[in-house]
PDB file of C-alpha atoms in Angstrom:
ATOM      1  CA  UNK A   1      -2.478 -27.017   9.105  1.00 44.00           C
ATOM      2  CA  UNK A   2      -0.600 -24.204  10.791  1.00 48.00           C
ATOM      3  CA  UNK A   3       0.635 -24.792  14.368  1.00 54.00           C
ATOM      4  CA  UNK A   4      -0.092 -21.205  15.350  1.00 72.00           C
ATOM      5  CA  UNK A   5      -3.596 -20.331  16.510  1.00 83.00           C
ATOM      6  CA  UNK A   6      -5.513 -18.434  13.847  1.00 89.00           C
ATOM      7  CA  UNK A   7      -8.391 -16.412  15.308  1.00 91.00           C
ATOM      8  CA  UNK A   8     -11.942 -16.556  14.008  1.00 92.00           C
ATOM      9  CA  UNK A   9     -12.461 -12.797  14.409  1.00 95.00           C
ATOM     10  CA  UNK A  10     -10.587  -9.829  15.870  1.00 95.00           C
ATOM     11  CA  UNK A  11     -11.067  -6.139  16.504  1.00 96.00           C
ATOM     12  CA  UNK A  12      -9.044  -4.199  13.941  1.00 96.00           C
ATOM     13  CA  UNK A  13      -8.006  -1.874  16.774  1.00 96.00           C
ATOM     14  CA  UNK A  14      -6.208  -4.841  18.399  1.00 96.00           C
ATOM     15  CA  UNK A  15      -4.047  -5.487  15.320  1.00 97.00           C
ATOM     16  CA  UNK A  16      -0.610  -3.903  15.614  1.00 97.00           C
ATOM     17  CA  UNK A  17      -0.244  -0.700  13.615  1.00 97.00           C
ATOM     18  CA  UNK A  18       2.867  -0.485  11.455  1.00 96.00           C
ATOM     19  CA  UNK A  19       4.177   3.007  10.752  1.00 96.00           C
ATOM     20  CA  UNK A  20       7.404   2.086   8.980  1.00 95.00           C
ATOM     21  CA  UNK A  21       7.862   1.542   5.268  1.00 95.00           C
ATOM     22  CA  UNK A  22       9.735  -1.132   3.326  1.00 95.00           C
ATOM     23  CA  UNK A  23      11.119   1.570   1.028  1.00 97.00           C
ATOM     24  CA  UNK A  24      14.830   2.342   1.313  1.00 96.00           C
ATOM     25  CA  UNK A  25      15.798   5.855   2.342  1.00 95.00           C
ATOM     26  CA  UNK A  26      15.265   8.552   1.348  1.00 94.00           C
ATOM     27  CA  UNK A  27      11.863   7.194   0.274  1.00 96.00           C
ATOM     28  CA  UNK A  28      10.833   5.613   3.592  1.00 95.00           C
ATOM     29  CA  UNK A  29      10.722   9.068   5.176  1.00 95.00           C
ATOM     30  CA  UNK A  30       8.175  10.200   2.578  1.00 95.00           C
ATOM     31  CA  UNK A  31       5.572   7.905   4.140  1.00 96.00           C
ATOM     32  CA  UNK A  32       5.549   9.570   7.574  1.00 97.00           C
ATOM     33  CA  UNK A  33       2.000   9.778   8.915  1.00 98.00           C
ATOM     34  CA  UNK A  34       0.803   6.487   7.431  1.00 98.00           C
ATOM     35  CA  UNK A  35      -0.355   3.715   9.765  1.00 98.00           C
ATOM     36  CA  UNK A  36      -1.137   0.225   8.447  1.00 98.00           C
ATOM     37  CA  UNK A  37      -2.868  -2.664  10.205  1.00 98.00           C
ATOM     38  CA  UNK A  38      -2.296  -5.913   8.292  1.00 97.00           C
ATOM     39  CA  UNK A  39      -5.680  -7.530   8.835  1.00 98.00           C
ATOM     40  CA  UNK A  40      -5.201 -10.320   6.290  1.00 97.00           C
ATOM     41  CA  UNK A  41      -2.017 -11.504   8.004  1.00 96.00           C
ATOM     42  CA  UNK A  42      -3.917 -12.081  11.259  1.00 96.00           C
ATOM     43  CA  UNK A  43      -5.886 -14.797   9.475  1.00 96.00           C
ATOM     44  CA  UNK A  44      -2.885 -16.240   7.581  1.00 95.00           C
ATOM     45  CA  UNK A  45      -4.394 -15.265   4.224  1.00 96.00           C
ATOM     46  CA  UNK A  46      -2.024 -16.294   1.452  1.00 93.00           C
ATOM     47  CA  UNK A  47      -3.761 -15.336  -1.807  1.00 95.00           C
ATOM     48  CA  UNK A  48      -4.528 -11.716  -0.966  1.00 97.00           C
ATOM     49  CA  UNK A  49      -3.783  -9.117   1.667  1.00 96.00           C
ATOM     50  CA  UNK A  50      -6.102  -6.701   3.458  1.00 98.00           C
ATOM     51  CA  UNK A  51      -4.863  -3.603   5.249  1.00 98.00           C
ATOM     52  CA  UNK A  52      -6.711  -1.019   7.297  1.00 98.00           C
ATOM     53  CA  UNK A  53      -4.714   2.120   6.573  1.00 98.00           C
ATOM     54  CA  UNK A  54      -4.883   5.539   8.219  1.00 98.00           C
ATOM     55  CA  UNK A  55      -3.326   8.679   6.771  1.00 98.00           C
ATOM     56  CA  UNK A  56      -2.749  11.640   9.069  1.00 98.00           C
ATOM     57  CA  UNK A  57      -3.201  15.116   7.593  1.00 98.00           C
ATOM     58  CA  UNK A  58      -0.420  15.722   5.076  1.00 98.00           C
ATOM     59  CA  UNK A  59       0.441  11.997   4.716  1.00 98.00           C
ATOM     60  CA  UNK A  60       0.461   9.841   1.616  1.00 98.00           C
ATOM     61  CA  UNK A  61      -0.334   6.176   1.096  1.00 98.00           C
ATOM     62  CA  UNK A  62       2.771   5.325  -0.919  1.00 98.00           C
ATOM     63  CA  UNK A  63       4.990   6.649  -3.634  1.00 98.00           C
ATOM     64  CA  UNK A  64       3.024   6.838  -6.874  1.00 98.00           C
ATOM     65  CA  UNK A  65       3.387   3.337  -8.300  1.00 98.00           C
ATOM     66  CA  UNK A  66       2.008   0.627 -10.565  1.00 98.00           C
ATOM     67  CA  UNK A  67       2.189  -3.153 -10.248  1.00 98.00           C
ATOM     68  CA  UNK A  68       3.003  -5.510 -13.113  1.00 98.00           C
ATOM     69  CA  UNK A  69       1.216  -8.588 -11.705  1.00 97.00           C
ATOM     70  CA  UNK A  70      -0.777  -7.664  -8.587  1.00 96.00           C
ATOM     71  CA  UNK A  71      -4.206  -6.025  -8.620  1.00 97.00           C
ATOM     72  CA  UNK A  72      -5.122  -3.479  -5.925  1.00 97.00           C
ATOM     73  CA  UNK A  73      -8.424  -2.161  -4.578  1.00 98.00           C
ATOM     74  CA  UNK A  74      -9.210   0.572  -2.044  1.00 98.00           C
ATOM     75  CA  UNK A  75     -12.423   1.482  -0.195  1.00 98.00           C
ATOM     76  CA  UNK A  76     -12.638   4.805   1.657  1.00 98.00           C
ATOM     77  CA  UNK A  77     -14.080   4.541   5.172  1.00 98.00           C
ATOM     78  CA  UNK A  78     -13.359   8.023   6.558  1.00 98.00           C
ATOM     79  CA  UNK A  79     -12.050  11.326   5.276  1.00 98.00           C
ATOM     80  CA  UNK A  80     -11.475  12.872   1.862  1.00 98.00           C
ATOM     81  CA  UNK A  81      -8.213  11.758   0.234  1.00 98.00           C
ATOM     82  CA  UNK A  82      -7.027  12.805  -3.194  1.00 98.00           C
ATOM     83  CA  UNK A  83      -6.365   9.934  -5.584  1.00 98.00           C
ATOM     84  CA  UNK A  84      -3.483  10.751  -7.936  1.00 98.00           C
ATOM     85  CA  UNK A  85      -3.184   8.639 -11.103  1.00 98.00           C
ATOM     86  CA  UNK A  86      -1.778   9.081 -14.585  1.00 96.00           C
ATOM     87  CA  UNK A  87      -5.180  10.567 -15.512  1.00 95.00           C
ATOM     88  CA  UNK A  88      -4.906  13.325 -12.891  1.00 97.00           C
ATOM     89  CA  UNK A  89      -6.460  13.897  -9.472  1.00 98.00           C
ATOM     90  CA  UNK A  90      -9.801  12.669  -8.125  1.00 98.00           C
ATOM     91  CA  UNK A  91     -11.289  13.712  -4.790  1.00 98.00           C
ATOM     92  CA  UNK A  92     -12.595  10.682  -2.877  1.00 98.00           C
ATOM     93  CA  UNK A  93     -15.088  10.469  -0.014  1.00 98.00           C
ATOM     94  CA  UNK A  94     -16.381   7.769   2.357  1.00 98.00           C
ATOM     95  CA  UNK A  95     -18.113   4.985   0.465  1.00 98.00           C
ATOM     96  CA  UNK A  96     -16.077   5.508  -2.703  1.00 98.00           C
ATOM     97  CA  UNK A  97     -13.706   2.887  -4.051  1.00 98.00           C
ATOM     98  CA  UNK A  98     -11.054   2.532  -6.734  1.00 98.00           C
ATOM     99  CA  UNK A  99      -9.306  -0.402  -8.352  1.00 97.00           C
ATOM    100  CA  UNK A 100      -5.962  -0.722 -10.060  1.00 97.00           C
ATOM    101  CA  UNK A 101      -5.592  -3.572 -12.533  1.00 97.00           C
ATOM    102  CA  UNK A 102      -2.117  -5.068 -12.744  1.00 97.00           C
ATOM    103  CA  UNK A 103      -0.096  -4.458 -15.868  1.00 97.00           C
ATOM    104  CA  UNK A 104      -1.830  -1.253 -16.977  1.00 96.00           C
ATOM    105  CA  UNK A 105       1.053   0.988 -15.915  1.00 95.00           C
ATOM    106  CA  UNK A 106      -1.425   3.461 -14.372  1.00 96.00           C
ATOM    107  CA  UNK A 107       0.560   4.686 -11.365  1.00 98.00           C
ATOM    108  CA  UNK A 108      -1.437   5.749  -8.320  1.00 98.00           C
ATOM    109  CA  UNK A 109      -1.272   7.013  -4.728  1.00 98.00           C
ATOM    110  CA  UNK A 110      -3.514   8.643  -2.127  1.00 98.00           C
ATOM    111  CA  UNK A 111      -2.710  12.023  -0.574  1.00 98.00           C
ATOM    112  CA  UNK A 112      -4.367  13.410   2.528  1.00 98.00           C
ATOM    113  CA  UNK A 113      -4.487  17.155   1.904  1.00 98.00           C
ATOM    114  CA  UNK A 114      -7.237  17.636   4.488  1.00 98.00           C
ATOM    115  CA  UNK A 115      -7.052  18.552   8.181  1.00 98.00           C
ATOM    116  CA  UNK A 116      -8.613  15.257   9.315  1.00 98.00           C
ATOM    117  CA  UNK A 117      -7.514  11.609   9.266  1.00 98.00           C
ATOM    118  CA  UNK A 118      -8.304   9.420   6.267  1.00 98.00           C
ATOM    119  CA  UNK A 119      -9.022   5.732   6.799  1.00 98.00           C
ATOM    120  CA  UNK A 120      -9.452   3.121   4.089  1.00 98.00           C
ATOM    121  CA  UNK A 121      -9.280  -0.591   3.354  1.00 98.00           C
ATOM    122  CA  UNK A 122      -6.765  -1.739   0.782  1.00 98.00           C
ATOM    123  CA  UNK A 123      -6.904  -5.176  -0.776  1.00 98.00           C
ATOM    124  CA  UNK A 124      -4.222  -6.623  -3.005  1.00 97.00           C
ATOM    125  CA  UNK A 125      -3.424 -10.021  -4.363  1.00 94.00           C
ATOM    126  CA  UNK A 126      -0.121 -11.731  -3.686  1.00 93.00           C
ATOM    127  CA  UNK A 127       0.806 -12.972  -7.141  1.00 93.00           C
ATOM    128  CA  UNK A 128       4.439 -14.055  -7.115  1.00 92.00           C
ATOM    129  CA  UNK A 129       7.049 -12.385  -9.290  1.00 94.00           C
ATOM    130  CA  UNK A 130       5.501  -8.919  -9.151  1.00 96.00           C
ATOM    131  CA  UNK A 131       7.433  -5.828 -10.202  1.00 97.00           C
ATOM    132  CA  UNK A 132       6.608  -2.264  -9.211  1.00 98.00           C
ATOM    133  CA  UNK A 133       7.442   0.898 -11.114  1.00 97.00           C
ATOM    134  CA  UNK A 134       7.639   4.325  -9.445  1.00 98.00           C
ATOM    135  CA  UNK A 135       7.498   6.828 -12.326  1.00 97.00           C
ATOM    136  CA  UNK A 136       8.218   9.904 -10.176  1.00 97.00           C
ATOM    137  CA  UNK A 137      11.197   8.452  -8.289  1.00 97.00           C
ATOM    138  CA  UNK A 138      14.508   6.665  -8.980  1.00 97.00           C
ATOM    139  CA  UNK A 139      13.107   3.415  -7.638  1.00 97.00           C
ATOM    140  CA  UNK A 140      11.863   0.034  -8.781  1.00 97.00           C
ATOM    141  CA  UNK A 141      10.906  -3.062  -6.803  1.00 97.00           C
ATOM    142  CA  UNK A 142      10.845  -6.788  -7.496  1.00 96.00           C
ATOM    143  CA  UNK A 143       9.136  -9.461  -5.433  1.00 94.00           C
ATOM    144  CA  UNK A 144      11.652 -12.279  -4.946  1.00 92.00           C
ATOM    145  CA  UNK A 145      10.862 -15.299  -2.765  1.00 89.00           C
ATOM    146  CA  UNK A 146       8.170 -13.400  -0.868  1.00 84.00           C
ATOM    147  CA  UNK A 147      10.163 -10.261  -0.082  1.00 91.00           C
ATOM    148  CA  UNK A 148      10.697  -6.965  -1.876  1.00 95.00           C
ATOM    149  CA  UNK A 149      14.034  -5.986  -3.370  1.00 96.00           C
ATOM    150  CA  UNK A 150      14.512  -2.342  -4.255  1.00 97.00           C
ATOM    151  CA  UNK A 151      16.835  -0.915  -6.889  1.00 97.00           C
ATOM    152  CA  UNK A 152      17.520   2.291  -8.754  1.00 97.00           C
ATOM    153  CA  UNK A 153      15.948   2.522 -12.209  1.00 96.00           C
ATOM    154  CA  UNK A 154      19.319   1.556 -13.712  1.00 96.00           C
ATOM    155  CA  UNK A 155      19.149  -1.735 -11.739  1.00 94.00           C
ATOM    156  CA  UNK A 156      21.738  -0.911  -9.057  1.00 95.00           C
ATOM    157  CA  UNK A 157      20.459  -2.159  -5.661  1.00 95.00           C
ATOM    158  CA  UNK A 158      19.757   0.200  -2.787  1.00 93.00           C
TER     159      UNK A 158
END
């Protein structure tokens, strides 16, 4: 049992919004306009994470990426983001969802090309030993002991 008090329920608006990225520069700056509320962490969830994410006009969810071991799922609550995958672009709307199976290599990201905020839920598992590939950028990531380590594609650390 955890010594810290885990709430039964919370208002998502009361969860701290994180606007920074774990990416090293220059990539962290590419995520300006993204705000993430780590809802799963409030409840000490260990097997999967849940984020309430908001993208301002012109913002993107992440660099286009694919996970080797962790599945991802998104559900659009508000706005009309563009989903970019290896298959091309798909316009999304509230009530639509998309899933990204680990190990497929299908890189993905959301772009907010509209003039209004986009808000969505993202759910991902926390399988250990994950690796992430960013096909459009000189970046790769490895999950090591619960934290992300970033390197150039040639393996040199950032």
